[in-house]
Every structure is written in C-alpha cells, then in structure tokens.
Coordinates of C-alpha atoms in Angstrom, one line a residue:
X139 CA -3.3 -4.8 3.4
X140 CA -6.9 -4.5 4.8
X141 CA -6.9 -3.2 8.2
X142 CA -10.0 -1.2 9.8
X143 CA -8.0 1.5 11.8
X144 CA -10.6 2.4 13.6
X145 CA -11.6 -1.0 14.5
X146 CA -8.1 -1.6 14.9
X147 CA -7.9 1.3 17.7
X148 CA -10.9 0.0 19.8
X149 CA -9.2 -3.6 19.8
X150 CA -5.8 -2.9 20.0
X151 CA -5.9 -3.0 23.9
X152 CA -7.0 -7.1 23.5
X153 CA -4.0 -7.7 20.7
X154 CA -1.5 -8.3 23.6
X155 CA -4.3 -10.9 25.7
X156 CA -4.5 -12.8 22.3
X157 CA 0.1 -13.5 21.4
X158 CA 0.0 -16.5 23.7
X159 CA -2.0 -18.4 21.2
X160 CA -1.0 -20.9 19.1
X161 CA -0.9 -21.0 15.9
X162 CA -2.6 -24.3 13.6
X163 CA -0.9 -25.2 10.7
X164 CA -3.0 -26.2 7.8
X165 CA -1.6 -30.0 6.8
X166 CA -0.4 -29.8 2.9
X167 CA -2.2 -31.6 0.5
X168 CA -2.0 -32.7 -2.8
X169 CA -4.0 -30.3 -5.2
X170 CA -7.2 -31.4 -6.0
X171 CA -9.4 -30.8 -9.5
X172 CA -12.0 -27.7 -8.7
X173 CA -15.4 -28.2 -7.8
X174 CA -17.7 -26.2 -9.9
X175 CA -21.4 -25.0 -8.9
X176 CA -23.4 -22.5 -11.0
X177 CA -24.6 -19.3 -9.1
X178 CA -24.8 -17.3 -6.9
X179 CA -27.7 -15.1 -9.1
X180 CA -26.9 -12.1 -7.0
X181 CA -23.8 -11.4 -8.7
X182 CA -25.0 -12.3 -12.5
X183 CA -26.8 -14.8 -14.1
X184 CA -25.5 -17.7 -15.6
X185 CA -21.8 -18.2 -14.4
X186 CA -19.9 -20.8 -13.1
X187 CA -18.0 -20.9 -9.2
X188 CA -15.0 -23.2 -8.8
X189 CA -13.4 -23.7 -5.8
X190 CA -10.2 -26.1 -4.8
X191 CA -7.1 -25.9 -3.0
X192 CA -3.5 -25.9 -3.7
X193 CA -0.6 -28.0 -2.7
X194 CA -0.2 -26.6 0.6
X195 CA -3.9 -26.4 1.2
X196 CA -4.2 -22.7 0.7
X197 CA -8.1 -22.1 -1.1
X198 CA -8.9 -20.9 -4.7
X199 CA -11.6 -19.8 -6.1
X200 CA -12.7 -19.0 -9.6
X201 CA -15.9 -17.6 -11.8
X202 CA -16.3 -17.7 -15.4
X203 CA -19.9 -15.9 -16.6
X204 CA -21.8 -17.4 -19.4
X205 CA -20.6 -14.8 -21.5
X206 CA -17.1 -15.4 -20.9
X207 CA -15.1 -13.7 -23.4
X208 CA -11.6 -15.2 -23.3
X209 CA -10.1 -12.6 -20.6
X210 CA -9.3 -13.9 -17.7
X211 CA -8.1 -12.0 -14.3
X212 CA -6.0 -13.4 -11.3
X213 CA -6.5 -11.4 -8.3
X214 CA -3.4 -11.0 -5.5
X215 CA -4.4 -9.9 -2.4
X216 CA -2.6 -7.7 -0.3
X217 CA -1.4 -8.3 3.6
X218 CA -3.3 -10.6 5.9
X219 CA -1.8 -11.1 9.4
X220 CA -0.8 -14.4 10.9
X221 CA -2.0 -13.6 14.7
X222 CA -5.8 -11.9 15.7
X223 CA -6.1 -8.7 17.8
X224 CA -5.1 -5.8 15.8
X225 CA -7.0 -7.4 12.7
X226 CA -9.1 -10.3 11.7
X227 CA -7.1 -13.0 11.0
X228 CA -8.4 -14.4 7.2
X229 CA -10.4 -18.0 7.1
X230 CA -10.3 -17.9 3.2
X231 CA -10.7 -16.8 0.2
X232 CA -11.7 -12.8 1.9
X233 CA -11.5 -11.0 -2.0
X234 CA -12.2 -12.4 -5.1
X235 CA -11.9 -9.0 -7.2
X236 CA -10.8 -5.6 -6.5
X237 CA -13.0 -4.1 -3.8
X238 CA -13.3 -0.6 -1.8
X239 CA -12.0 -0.4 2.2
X240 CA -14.5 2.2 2.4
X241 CA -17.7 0.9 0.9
X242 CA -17.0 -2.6 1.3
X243 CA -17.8 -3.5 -2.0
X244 CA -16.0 -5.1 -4.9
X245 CA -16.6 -5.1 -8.9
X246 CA -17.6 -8.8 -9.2
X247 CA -21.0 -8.0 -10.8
X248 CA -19.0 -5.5 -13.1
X249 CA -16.6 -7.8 -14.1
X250 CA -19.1 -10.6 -14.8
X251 CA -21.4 -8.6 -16.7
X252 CA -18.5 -7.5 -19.0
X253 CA -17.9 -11.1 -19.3
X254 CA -14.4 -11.5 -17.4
X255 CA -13.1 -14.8 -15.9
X256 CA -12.0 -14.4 -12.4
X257 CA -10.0 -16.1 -9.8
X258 CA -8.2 -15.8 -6.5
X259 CA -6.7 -17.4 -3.5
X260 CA -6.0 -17.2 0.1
X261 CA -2.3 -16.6 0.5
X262 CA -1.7 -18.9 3.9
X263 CA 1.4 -21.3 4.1
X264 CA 0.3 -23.8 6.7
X265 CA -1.3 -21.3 8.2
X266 CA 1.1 -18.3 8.1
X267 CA 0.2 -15.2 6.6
X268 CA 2.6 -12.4 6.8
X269 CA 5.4 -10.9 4.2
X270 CA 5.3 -14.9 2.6
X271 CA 5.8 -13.1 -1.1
X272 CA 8.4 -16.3 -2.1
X273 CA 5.8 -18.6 -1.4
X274 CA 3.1 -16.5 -3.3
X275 CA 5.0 -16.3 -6.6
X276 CA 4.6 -19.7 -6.7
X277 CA 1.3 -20.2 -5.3
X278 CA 0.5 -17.8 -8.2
X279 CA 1.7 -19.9 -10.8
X280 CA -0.4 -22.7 -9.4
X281 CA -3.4 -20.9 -9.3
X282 CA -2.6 -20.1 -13.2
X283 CA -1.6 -23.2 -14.0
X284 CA -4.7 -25.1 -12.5
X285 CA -7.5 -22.9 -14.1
X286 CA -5.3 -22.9 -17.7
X287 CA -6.0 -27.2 -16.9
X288 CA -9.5 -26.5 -16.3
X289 CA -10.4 -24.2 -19.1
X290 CA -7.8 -24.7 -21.5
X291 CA -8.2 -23.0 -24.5
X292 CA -11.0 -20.7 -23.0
X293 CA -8.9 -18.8 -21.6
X294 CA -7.7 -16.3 -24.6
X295 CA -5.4 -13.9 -22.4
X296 CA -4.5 -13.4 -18.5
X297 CA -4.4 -10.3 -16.8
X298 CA -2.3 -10.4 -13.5
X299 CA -3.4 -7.7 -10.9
X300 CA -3.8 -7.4 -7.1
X301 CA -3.2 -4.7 -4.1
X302 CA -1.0 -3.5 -1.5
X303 CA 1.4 -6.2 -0.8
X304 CA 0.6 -8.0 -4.0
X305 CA 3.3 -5.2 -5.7
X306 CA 5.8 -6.7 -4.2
X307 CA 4.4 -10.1 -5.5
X308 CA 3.2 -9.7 -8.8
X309 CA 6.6 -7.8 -9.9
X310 CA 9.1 -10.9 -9.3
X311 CA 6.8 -12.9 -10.4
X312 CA 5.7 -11.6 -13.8
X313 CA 9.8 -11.4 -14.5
X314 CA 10.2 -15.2 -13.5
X315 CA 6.7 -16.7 -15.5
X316 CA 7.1 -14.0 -18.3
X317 CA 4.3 -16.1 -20.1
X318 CA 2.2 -16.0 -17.6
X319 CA 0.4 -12.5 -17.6
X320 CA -0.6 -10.6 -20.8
X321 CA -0.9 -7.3 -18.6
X322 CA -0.2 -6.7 -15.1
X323 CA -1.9 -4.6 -12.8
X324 CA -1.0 -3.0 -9.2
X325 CA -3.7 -1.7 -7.3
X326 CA -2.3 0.9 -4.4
X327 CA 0.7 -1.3 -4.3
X328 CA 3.9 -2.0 -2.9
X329 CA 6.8 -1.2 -5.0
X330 CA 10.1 -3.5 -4.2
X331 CA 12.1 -3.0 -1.8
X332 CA 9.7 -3.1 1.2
X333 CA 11.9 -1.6 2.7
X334 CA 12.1 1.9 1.3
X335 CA 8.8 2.1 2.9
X336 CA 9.2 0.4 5.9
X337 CA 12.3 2.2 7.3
X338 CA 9.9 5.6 7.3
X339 CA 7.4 3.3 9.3
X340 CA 10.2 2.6 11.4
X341 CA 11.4 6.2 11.6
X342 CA 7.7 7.3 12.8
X343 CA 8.5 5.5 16.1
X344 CA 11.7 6.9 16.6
X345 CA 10.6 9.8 16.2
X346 CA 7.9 10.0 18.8
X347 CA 10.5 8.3 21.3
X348 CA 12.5 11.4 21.3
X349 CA 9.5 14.2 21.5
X350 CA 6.7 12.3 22.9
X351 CA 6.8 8.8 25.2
X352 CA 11.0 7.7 25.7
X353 CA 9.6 3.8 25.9
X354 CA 9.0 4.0 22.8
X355 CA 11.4 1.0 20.6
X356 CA 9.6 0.3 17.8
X357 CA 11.0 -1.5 14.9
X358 CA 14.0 -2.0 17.3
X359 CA 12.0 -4.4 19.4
X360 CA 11.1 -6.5 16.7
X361 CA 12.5 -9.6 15.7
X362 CA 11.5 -12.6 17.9
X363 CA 9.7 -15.2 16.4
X364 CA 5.9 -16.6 16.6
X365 CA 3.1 -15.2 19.3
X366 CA 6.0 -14.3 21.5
X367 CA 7.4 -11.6 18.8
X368 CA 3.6 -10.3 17.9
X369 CA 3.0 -9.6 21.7
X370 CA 6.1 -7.3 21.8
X371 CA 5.6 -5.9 18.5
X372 CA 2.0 -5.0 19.6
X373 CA 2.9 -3.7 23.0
X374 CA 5.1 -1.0 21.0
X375 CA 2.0 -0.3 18.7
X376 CA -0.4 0.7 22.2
X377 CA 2.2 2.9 23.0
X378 CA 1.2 4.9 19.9
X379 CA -2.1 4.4 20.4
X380 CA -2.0 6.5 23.5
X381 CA -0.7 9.0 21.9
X382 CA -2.8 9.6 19.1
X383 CA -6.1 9.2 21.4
X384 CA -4.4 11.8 23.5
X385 CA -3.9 14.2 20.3
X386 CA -7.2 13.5 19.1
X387 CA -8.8 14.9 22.2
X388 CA -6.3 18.1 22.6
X389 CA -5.1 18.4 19.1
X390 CA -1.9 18.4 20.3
X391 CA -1.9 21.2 21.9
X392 CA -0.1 21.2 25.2
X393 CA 3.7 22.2 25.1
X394 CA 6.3 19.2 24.4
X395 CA 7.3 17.7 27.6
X396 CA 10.0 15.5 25.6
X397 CA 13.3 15.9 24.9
X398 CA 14.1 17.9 28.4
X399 CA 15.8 20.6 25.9
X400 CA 12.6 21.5 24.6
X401 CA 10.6 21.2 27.8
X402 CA 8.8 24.9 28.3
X403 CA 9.6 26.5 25.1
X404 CA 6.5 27.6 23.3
X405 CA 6.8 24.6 20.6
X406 CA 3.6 22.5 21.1
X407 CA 3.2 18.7 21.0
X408 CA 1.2 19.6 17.1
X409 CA 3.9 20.4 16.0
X410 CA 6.3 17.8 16.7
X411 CA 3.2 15.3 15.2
X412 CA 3.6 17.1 11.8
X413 CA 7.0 17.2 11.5
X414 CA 7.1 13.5 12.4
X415 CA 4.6 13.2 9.2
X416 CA 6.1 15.1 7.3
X417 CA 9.6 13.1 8.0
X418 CA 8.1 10.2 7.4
X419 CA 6.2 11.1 4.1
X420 CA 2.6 10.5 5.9
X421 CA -0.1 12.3 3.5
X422 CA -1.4 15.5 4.9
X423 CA -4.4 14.8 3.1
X424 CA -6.9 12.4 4.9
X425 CA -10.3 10.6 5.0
X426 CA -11.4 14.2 6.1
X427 CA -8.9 16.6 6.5
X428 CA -8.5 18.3 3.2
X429 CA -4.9 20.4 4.2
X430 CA -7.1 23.2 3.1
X431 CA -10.4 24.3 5.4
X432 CA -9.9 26.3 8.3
X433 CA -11.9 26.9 11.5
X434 CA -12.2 29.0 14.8
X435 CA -10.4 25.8 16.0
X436 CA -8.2 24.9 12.6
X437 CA -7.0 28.6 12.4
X438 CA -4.7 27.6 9.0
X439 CA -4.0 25.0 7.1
X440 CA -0.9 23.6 9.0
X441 CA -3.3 22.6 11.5
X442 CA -5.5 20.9 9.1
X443 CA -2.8 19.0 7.5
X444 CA -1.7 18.0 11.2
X445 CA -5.1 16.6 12.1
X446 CA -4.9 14.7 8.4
X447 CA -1.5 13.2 9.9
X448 CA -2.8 12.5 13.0
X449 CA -5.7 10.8 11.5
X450 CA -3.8 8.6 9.3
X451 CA -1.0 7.9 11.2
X452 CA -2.9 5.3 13.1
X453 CA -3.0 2.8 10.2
X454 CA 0.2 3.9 8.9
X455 CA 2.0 2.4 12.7
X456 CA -0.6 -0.1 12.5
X457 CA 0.4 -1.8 9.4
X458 CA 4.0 -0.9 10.0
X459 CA 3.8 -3.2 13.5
X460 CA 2.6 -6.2 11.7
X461 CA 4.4 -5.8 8.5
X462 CA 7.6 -5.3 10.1
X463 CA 7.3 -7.9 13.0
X464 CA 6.4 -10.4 10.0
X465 CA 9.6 -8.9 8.2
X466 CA 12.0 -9.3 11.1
X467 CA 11.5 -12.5 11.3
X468 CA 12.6 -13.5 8.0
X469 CA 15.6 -10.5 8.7
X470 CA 16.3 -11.2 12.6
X471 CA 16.4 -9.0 15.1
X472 CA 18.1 -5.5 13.9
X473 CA 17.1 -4.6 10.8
X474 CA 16.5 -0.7 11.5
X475 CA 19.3 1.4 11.5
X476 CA 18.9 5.1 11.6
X477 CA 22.8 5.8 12.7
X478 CA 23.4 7.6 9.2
X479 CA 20.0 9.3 9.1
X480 CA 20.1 12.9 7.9
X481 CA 16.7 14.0 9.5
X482 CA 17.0 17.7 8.4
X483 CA 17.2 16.5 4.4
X484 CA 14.2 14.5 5.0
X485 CA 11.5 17.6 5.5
X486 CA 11.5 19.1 1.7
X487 CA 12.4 22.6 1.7
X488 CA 8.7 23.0 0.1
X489 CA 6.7 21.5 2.9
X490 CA 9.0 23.5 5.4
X491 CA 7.7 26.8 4.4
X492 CA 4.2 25.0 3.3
X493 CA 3.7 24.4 7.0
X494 CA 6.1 27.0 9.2
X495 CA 3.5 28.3 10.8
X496 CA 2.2 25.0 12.1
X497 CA 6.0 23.7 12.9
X498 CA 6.2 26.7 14.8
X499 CA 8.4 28.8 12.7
X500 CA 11.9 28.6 11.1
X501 CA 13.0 28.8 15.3
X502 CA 10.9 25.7 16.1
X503 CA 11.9 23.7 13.0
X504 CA 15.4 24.0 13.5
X505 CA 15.0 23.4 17.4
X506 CA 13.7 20.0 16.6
X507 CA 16.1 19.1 13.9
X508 CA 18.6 19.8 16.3
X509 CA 17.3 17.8 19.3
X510 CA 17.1 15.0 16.6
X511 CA 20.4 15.0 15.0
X512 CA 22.3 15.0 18.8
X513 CA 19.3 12.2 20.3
X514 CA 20.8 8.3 20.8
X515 CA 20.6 6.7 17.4
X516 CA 19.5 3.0 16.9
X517 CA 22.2 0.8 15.2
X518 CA 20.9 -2.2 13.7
X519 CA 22.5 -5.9 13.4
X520 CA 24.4 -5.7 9.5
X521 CA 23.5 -9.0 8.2
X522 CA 19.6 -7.8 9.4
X523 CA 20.1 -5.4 7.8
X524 CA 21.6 -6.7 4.4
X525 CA 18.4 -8.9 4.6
X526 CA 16.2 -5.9 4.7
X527 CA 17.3 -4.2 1.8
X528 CA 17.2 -7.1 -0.7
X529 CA 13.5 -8.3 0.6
X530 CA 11.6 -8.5 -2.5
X531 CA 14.5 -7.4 -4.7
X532 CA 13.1 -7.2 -8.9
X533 CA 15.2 -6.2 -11.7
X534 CA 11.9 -4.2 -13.2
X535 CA 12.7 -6.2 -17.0
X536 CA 9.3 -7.3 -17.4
X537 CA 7.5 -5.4 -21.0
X538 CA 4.3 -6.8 -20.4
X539 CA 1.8 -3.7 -20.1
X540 CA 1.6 -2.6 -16.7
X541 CA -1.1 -0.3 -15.0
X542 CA -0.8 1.1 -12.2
X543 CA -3.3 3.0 -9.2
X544 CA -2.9 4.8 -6.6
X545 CA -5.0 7.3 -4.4
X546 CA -3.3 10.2 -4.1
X547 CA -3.5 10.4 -0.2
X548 CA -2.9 6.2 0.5
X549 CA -2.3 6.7 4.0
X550 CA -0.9 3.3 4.2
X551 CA 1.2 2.4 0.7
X552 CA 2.2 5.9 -0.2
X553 CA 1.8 7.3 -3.6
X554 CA 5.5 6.9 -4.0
X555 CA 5.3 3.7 -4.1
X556 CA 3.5 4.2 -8.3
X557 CA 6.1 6.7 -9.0
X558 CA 9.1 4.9 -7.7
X559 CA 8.1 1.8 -9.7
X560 CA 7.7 4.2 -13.0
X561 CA 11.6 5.5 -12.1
X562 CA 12.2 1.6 -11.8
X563 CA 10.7 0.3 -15.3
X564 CA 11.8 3.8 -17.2
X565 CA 15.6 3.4 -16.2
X566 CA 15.2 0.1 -17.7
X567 CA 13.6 1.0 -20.4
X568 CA 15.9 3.6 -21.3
X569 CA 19.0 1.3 -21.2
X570 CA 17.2 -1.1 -23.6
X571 CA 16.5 1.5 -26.4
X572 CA 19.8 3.3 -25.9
X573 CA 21.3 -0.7 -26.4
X574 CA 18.8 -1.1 -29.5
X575 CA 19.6 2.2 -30.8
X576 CA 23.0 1.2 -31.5
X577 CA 22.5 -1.7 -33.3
X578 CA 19.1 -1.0 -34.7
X579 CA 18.7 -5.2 -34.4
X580 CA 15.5 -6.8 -33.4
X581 CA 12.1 -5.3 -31.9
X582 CA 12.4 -1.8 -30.5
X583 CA 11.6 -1.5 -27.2
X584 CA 8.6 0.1 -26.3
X585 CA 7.7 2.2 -23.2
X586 CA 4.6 0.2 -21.4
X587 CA 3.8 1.2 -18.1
X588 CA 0.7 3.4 -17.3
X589 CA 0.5 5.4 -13.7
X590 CA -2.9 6.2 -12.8
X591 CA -3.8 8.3 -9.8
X592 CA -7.3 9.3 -7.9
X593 CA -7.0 12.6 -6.5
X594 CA -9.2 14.1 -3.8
X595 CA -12.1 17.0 -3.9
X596 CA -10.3 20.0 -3.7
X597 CA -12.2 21.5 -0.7
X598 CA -14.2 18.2 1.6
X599 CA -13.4 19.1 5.3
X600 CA -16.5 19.4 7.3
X601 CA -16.6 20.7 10.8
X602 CA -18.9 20.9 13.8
X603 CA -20.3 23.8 15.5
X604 CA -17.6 24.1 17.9
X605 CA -14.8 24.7 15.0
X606 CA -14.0 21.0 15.2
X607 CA -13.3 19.1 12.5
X608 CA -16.0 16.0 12.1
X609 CA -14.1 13.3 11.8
X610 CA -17.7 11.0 11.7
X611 CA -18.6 12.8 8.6
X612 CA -18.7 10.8 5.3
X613 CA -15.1 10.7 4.1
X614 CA -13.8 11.8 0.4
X615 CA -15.1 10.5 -2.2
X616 CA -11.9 9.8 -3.7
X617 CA -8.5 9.8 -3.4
X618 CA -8.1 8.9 0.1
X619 CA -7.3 5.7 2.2
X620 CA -6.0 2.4 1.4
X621 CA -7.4 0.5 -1.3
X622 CA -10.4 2.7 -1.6
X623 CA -11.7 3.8 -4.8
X624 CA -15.0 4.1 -6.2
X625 CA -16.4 1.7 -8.3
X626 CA -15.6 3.3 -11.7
X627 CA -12.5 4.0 -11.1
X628 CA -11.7 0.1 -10.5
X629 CA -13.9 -0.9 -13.6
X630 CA -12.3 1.7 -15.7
X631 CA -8.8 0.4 -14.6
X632 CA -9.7 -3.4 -15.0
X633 CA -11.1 -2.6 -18.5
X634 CA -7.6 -0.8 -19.2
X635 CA -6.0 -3.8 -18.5
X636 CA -8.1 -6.0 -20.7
X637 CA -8.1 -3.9 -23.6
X638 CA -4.3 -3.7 -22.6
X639 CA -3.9 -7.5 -22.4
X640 CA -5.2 -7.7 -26.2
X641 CA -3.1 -5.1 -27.4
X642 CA 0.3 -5.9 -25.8
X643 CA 0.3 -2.1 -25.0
X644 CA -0.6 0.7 -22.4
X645 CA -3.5 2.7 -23.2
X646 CA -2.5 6.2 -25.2
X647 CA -2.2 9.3 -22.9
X648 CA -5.5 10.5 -25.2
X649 CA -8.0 7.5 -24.2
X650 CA -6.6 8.3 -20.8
X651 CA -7.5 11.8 -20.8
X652 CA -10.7 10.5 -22.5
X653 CA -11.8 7.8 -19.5
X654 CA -11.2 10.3 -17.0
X655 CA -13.5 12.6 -18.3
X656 CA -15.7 9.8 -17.9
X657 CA -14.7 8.8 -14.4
X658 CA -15.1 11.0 -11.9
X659 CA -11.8 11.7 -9.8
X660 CA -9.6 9.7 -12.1
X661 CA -7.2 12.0 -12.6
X662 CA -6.3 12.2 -16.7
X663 CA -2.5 13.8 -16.1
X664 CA -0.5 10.9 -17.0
X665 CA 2.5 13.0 -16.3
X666 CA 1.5 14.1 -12.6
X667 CA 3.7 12.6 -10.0
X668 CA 3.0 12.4 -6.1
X669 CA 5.3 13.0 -3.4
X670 CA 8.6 10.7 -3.8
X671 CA 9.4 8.2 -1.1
X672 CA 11.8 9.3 1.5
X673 CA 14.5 6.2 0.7
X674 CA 16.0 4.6 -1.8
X675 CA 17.6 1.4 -0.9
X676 CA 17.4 0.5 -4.7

C-alpha cells in the first residue's frame, strides 16, 4: 500500500473535485514475447531489462544481471488505488524490487550485484486497481509462466515475495501453484482475512462519531460503485482529516464536546484519541513519537503515545477509506457490523493501566466504555457481511519456506498481521505432525515459517524548544511506518529467502541471531511476538 500521508493530508481536500472522473479501461490483449534491452548502467553493469504485457494488458518488467545465478525473484506489489486525489493513481510498473516509503529507495543494485533475477508487474484489470487479489493470483502465474518461457532452464529456483496487500495475494496463490515458488516472502503484509484488519479501520470511525464529529459514517457509507462510491467514501475520510489537524494544533486538549453525557467533565478530547487507538490496535509508537520521551508539554508517556496515534492515524483512515470503499464493492453496501462489539474487551487490561493517566484515570476509562456500549450501533447487511469475512479466505497448507517482515510500529498493516499468519501455518502444522505421528508414514512435516521483525531505537523523540515534539525531525531509523526498512534489513531478508529457496528450509534461529548482529535493528528474537490483532474472523 504506498500512500504518502502527508501528501495525502495536503491533497485530500481536491480527492472529492476529482470522483466525477471517468475511469479508462485498458483494452485486453493478447500477451506478447518481452522486449529485452541491456542497461540501465546505474543499477549494475551488464544486465538485461525485459518488458511486455500480459493478457489483459497489465505491464511486466524483468532484469537478469550478467552474473545471473539461477535465483530468480517475483515481486507483488501492495495496494494501488483505482481513482486520483488521496494518492497517485499508478501508470506502470511503480516497483520493481522491495523499496523503503521513507527513503525512496529500493535494493535493485543489491539484488543485481548479488546476481538475482528480478521481475514484476503492474496489478491493473482494465484499468482497475483496488482489492483485485483473484485477478492477481493469476496475473502472477503469468508473470511466472512467461519469464520460465523466456529463460527456461536459467531460472534454477523462484522466490515469491511482495508487500502489504500482496499477503493476501501471495498466500492463495502459493497454495493453488504449489510449484510455482521455492520460498515465499511477505514484506509488512496482509495476512487473510482482510477483514480482521479492516473491521478495526472501520471501528476507528465509529469511534470518533460518538466522541468527536456525529456525521461521521464511515465504513457504513461505503458501498456504491465507481467515482460515485470514492467521492462518498472520501467525503467520510475529510471528516477525519479535520480532526486530526485540529489535534495536531491543540494536542487534544480541549474537553470532549461529544457524547452530551460527557460534555464538561474533566475528560479531554486526548484522551478519547488514545483510547480510540488503543481500541483499534493503532501503534503507539510512531515516525517520531517513541511512547517514551517526555517534555514541559508531553508531561508522561501517555501523552507521547497519544501524539504517536495521532500521528499515525492519518494513514491508518487513509488506507482504510480506499481499501474498504474498493472492498465494499465487491461485498455491497453493509459489510460493517459492530452490533455484537464488546468495546470494553478490546482495550487490554495491560495498556489500560500502561496509559491511565493519559485516559484519564480508571473514572474516565470506564466513562467512555460506558457511553460506548449504550451509543446507536451500526448493523450491517448479512450477506455483506458473509462476503467480508471470506475475502481472501486461505487454508495456510502451503510448506514452502516462508519469511516473513514486519516493522514493529506498521502504522498501516499492523504487526499482527506476521503473528497471526505464524498462528495460521503453526495450527496447521501441528495437525499434520500429530496425523504423521500416528502412522509414522511418509515425510515428516517440518515447521517452515520464519517471523522477522524491525524494532525501533529505544529512546528517538526529539522536541522543540517550546516542549513540542518535532514532528519535521528525521523519523526512526527503524521500525516504523509502512513498508519502510533500511536497506540491510531488506537485503538481509531477500538473501534469507534465496538461501531459503535452495534449502527447502527456514533459516535456523542461530544464523538468525547471527544476521542480526549484522544488521542493525533486525531484531534476532525469533520468538518475540507483537501486539495481536483485535479480531478474528478466522
């Protein structure tokens, strides 16, 4: 998913101007045989650049050095939006290996110095962008199956790997063209359902209808079709906006206004912003909040987590908009229900007592559970609903080697996501060896899925001279944002999943602990596990 947020929040006003337009369908076409130049020099020397297009038109791209070696990597990349105005809307092949949000930059000259194979493609249907992961699977395939025809027995092993949305991709996909990867890697990455992430998206607007702007619909506005659909679905998304420029200004300060039961008490707007976070599972680490620091004007950490929320909330409900007006119009209209909600067993007892002071106290916590449990739920439409929860549905049987990671503070595609895919492949697992156990008959199954996680500084917040935080300063240099490692922590991945292709298996928790004394902020704990997900639709 590669949004800008803050690019996003200067432009946002436009997105509405822009939903009348139409959108051009790119005419299908047979695919054609890749046209190959040598170059560009200021990758590496000495390599090869084909491009083509598949059946429906869609563009591929691929790069073999000189030095190939027999490796060769297809790249999946993550959400790209249908309609301009909150992002740019793609013209192409955008990403051609893993790259950094933050720096810009990808690992081509890495990958082609090691002597890796590449290739990728833009993932349009006539056009269309959005959640289009059946299309994908098979676009996949074809991308696979045209550089297999043009390199043939070159190509030694293939290595499966993309972001974001690509999780939700590259997992059915791998379990339908078994052959077809000889290790699989998810970079900050969805883990099927969708939904067990989107419903806490949804949630985050709900939430702010009841304690800060009652217009507020969110996800319950969704579900009309084409530039009309984006329009609304963007006219929710301003509404947040003004919310978080407000807070960024005040820091939340003023007293709630919303509901009217809590109008005058002493519980400040701040603290209804956590507790929406915190509801919602949004990090309370961020790009330069560390949860930690304190000021004349961040008295205790609470405060610093809440301006971490605040500040990565905006991509959070950014993302969430598109995603979920793209999803509702596969679901229809409906598809968020929070009738059965239990809002209380969504704050973790830990995080409760982590952050009393800045959720104003046991008194203000349970005020605000209670004006939430007795507020006007939203009841969704069944069969949208039904739809939701098997978007993207895998069984988690593939035993190819799998690596996964994930910044410890994604503010987009929580960690959860890498933890609730582990849960996923080891209940799996587990059944298969109990089965083989029994009978002691053919290969024993073997455990091969690798979490990887990069974790933050322990101490980064800078502030001004007024006590502010500065929220211009350089960000982390790890650990935070979407898709945004440094480059040695995406080499050192994409090498595990060559060495892992050649193997059949995972790396051992020893080289692990051994690379990340090597890579800085690659954190070597294989068993460390992040904050779980708030649902479970599985």
């Amino acid at each position: 998913m590669k949004l800008s947020m803050r690019k996003s929040i200067a432009a946002v006003s436009a997105a509405a101007l822009v939903a009348t337009g139409v959108l051009v369908s790119v005419p299908a076409a047979n695919a054609a045989a890749p046209t190959c130049t040598t170059g560009p020099v200021a990758i590496a020397a000495g390599f090869e650049t084909c491009t083509g297009t598949l059946a429906n038109g869609a563009g591929y791209v691929f790069r073999v050095p000189a030095n190939f070696k027999g490796t060769m990597f297809f790249w999946e990349h993550g959400f790209r939006p249908t309609y301009p105005g909150v992002s740019a809307v793609p013209t192409g092949v955008e990403e051609v290996t893993p790259f950094s949000q933050t720096t810009g930059k990808d690992i081509s000259k890495e990958m082609m110095l090691a002597g890796y194979g590449v290739a990728a493609y833009d993932g349009t249907v006539k056009g269309a962008r959005g959640w289009n992961n059946t299309f994908r699977v098979e676009m996949l395939k074809e991308v696979i199956d045209t550089a297999m025809e043009k390199y043939g027995t070159q190509i030694k092993k293939k290595v499966v790997y993309g972001s974001s949305q690509a999780g939700s991709i590259i997992t059915p996909f791998v379990e339908k063209y078994p052959t077809y990867a000889d290790s699989v890697g998810i970079l900050a990455g969805t883990t099927p359902s969708i939904a067990d992430s989107l419903q806490s998206a949804c949630d985050i607007f709900y939430i702010l209808s009841v304690f800060a702007d009652p217009t507020i619909k969110g996800c319950a506005a969704f579900g009309v079709k084409g530039p009309a659909g984006h329009g609304a679905s963007v006219g929710e998304l301003l509404k947040v906006v003004a919310l978080l420029r407000g807070w960024q200004v005040n820091y939340g300060a003023p007293g709630l206004q919303y509901p009217a039961a809590l109008k005058g008490s002493p519980i400040p707007q701040r603290s209804a912003l956590l507790l929406t976070g915190l509801l919602a599972g949004v990090p309370t680490k961020s790009a330069h909040m560390d949860g930690i620091s304190t000021s004349t004007l961040v008295p205790e950490h609470s405060i610093n987590a809440t301006v971490a929320i605040l500040e990565n909330l905006g991509e959070a409900v950014a993302t969430g908009v598109l995603a979920g007006q793209s999803l509702s119009e596969i679901t229809g209209p409906g598809f968020y229900d929070n009738t059965k909600t239990n809002w209380a067993a969504l704050l973790d007892e830990g995080d409760a007592g982590r952050y009393n002071l800045g959720l104003s106290g046991d008194e203000g916590i349970a005020a605000m559970l209670g004006v939430l449990s007795i507020a006007p739920r939203v009841t969704g439409d069944a069969a949208a609903i039904a739809k939701f929860k098997a978007l993207d549905k895998s069984s988690f049987t593939s035993t190819k080697p799998t690596i996964t990671l994930s910044n410890e503070a994604d503010r987009l595609v929580f960690a959860g996501n890498s933890s609730r895919y582990v849960d996923r492949k080891r209940e799996v697992y587990e059944k298969a060896l109990s089965a083989w156990e029994k009978t002691r008959t053919g290969k024993k199954p073997i455990w091969n899925t690798l979490a990887l996680y990069a974790i933050t500084p322990e101490i980064y917040t800078k502030f001004l001279a007024t006590g502010a935080p500065d929220l211009t300063a350089a960000p982390a240099v790890s650990g935070v944002g979407h898709q945004a490692f440094t480059t040695k922590q995406m080499k050192a991945w994409v090498d595990m999943l060559a060495v892992a292709a050649k193997s059949g298996k995972v790396p051992t928790d020893a080289y692990v602990e051994y690379i990340a004394t090597k890579v800085p902020y690659l954190n070597g704990d294989i068993d460390y596990r992040p904050a779980d997900l708030k649902y479970n639709f599985g």
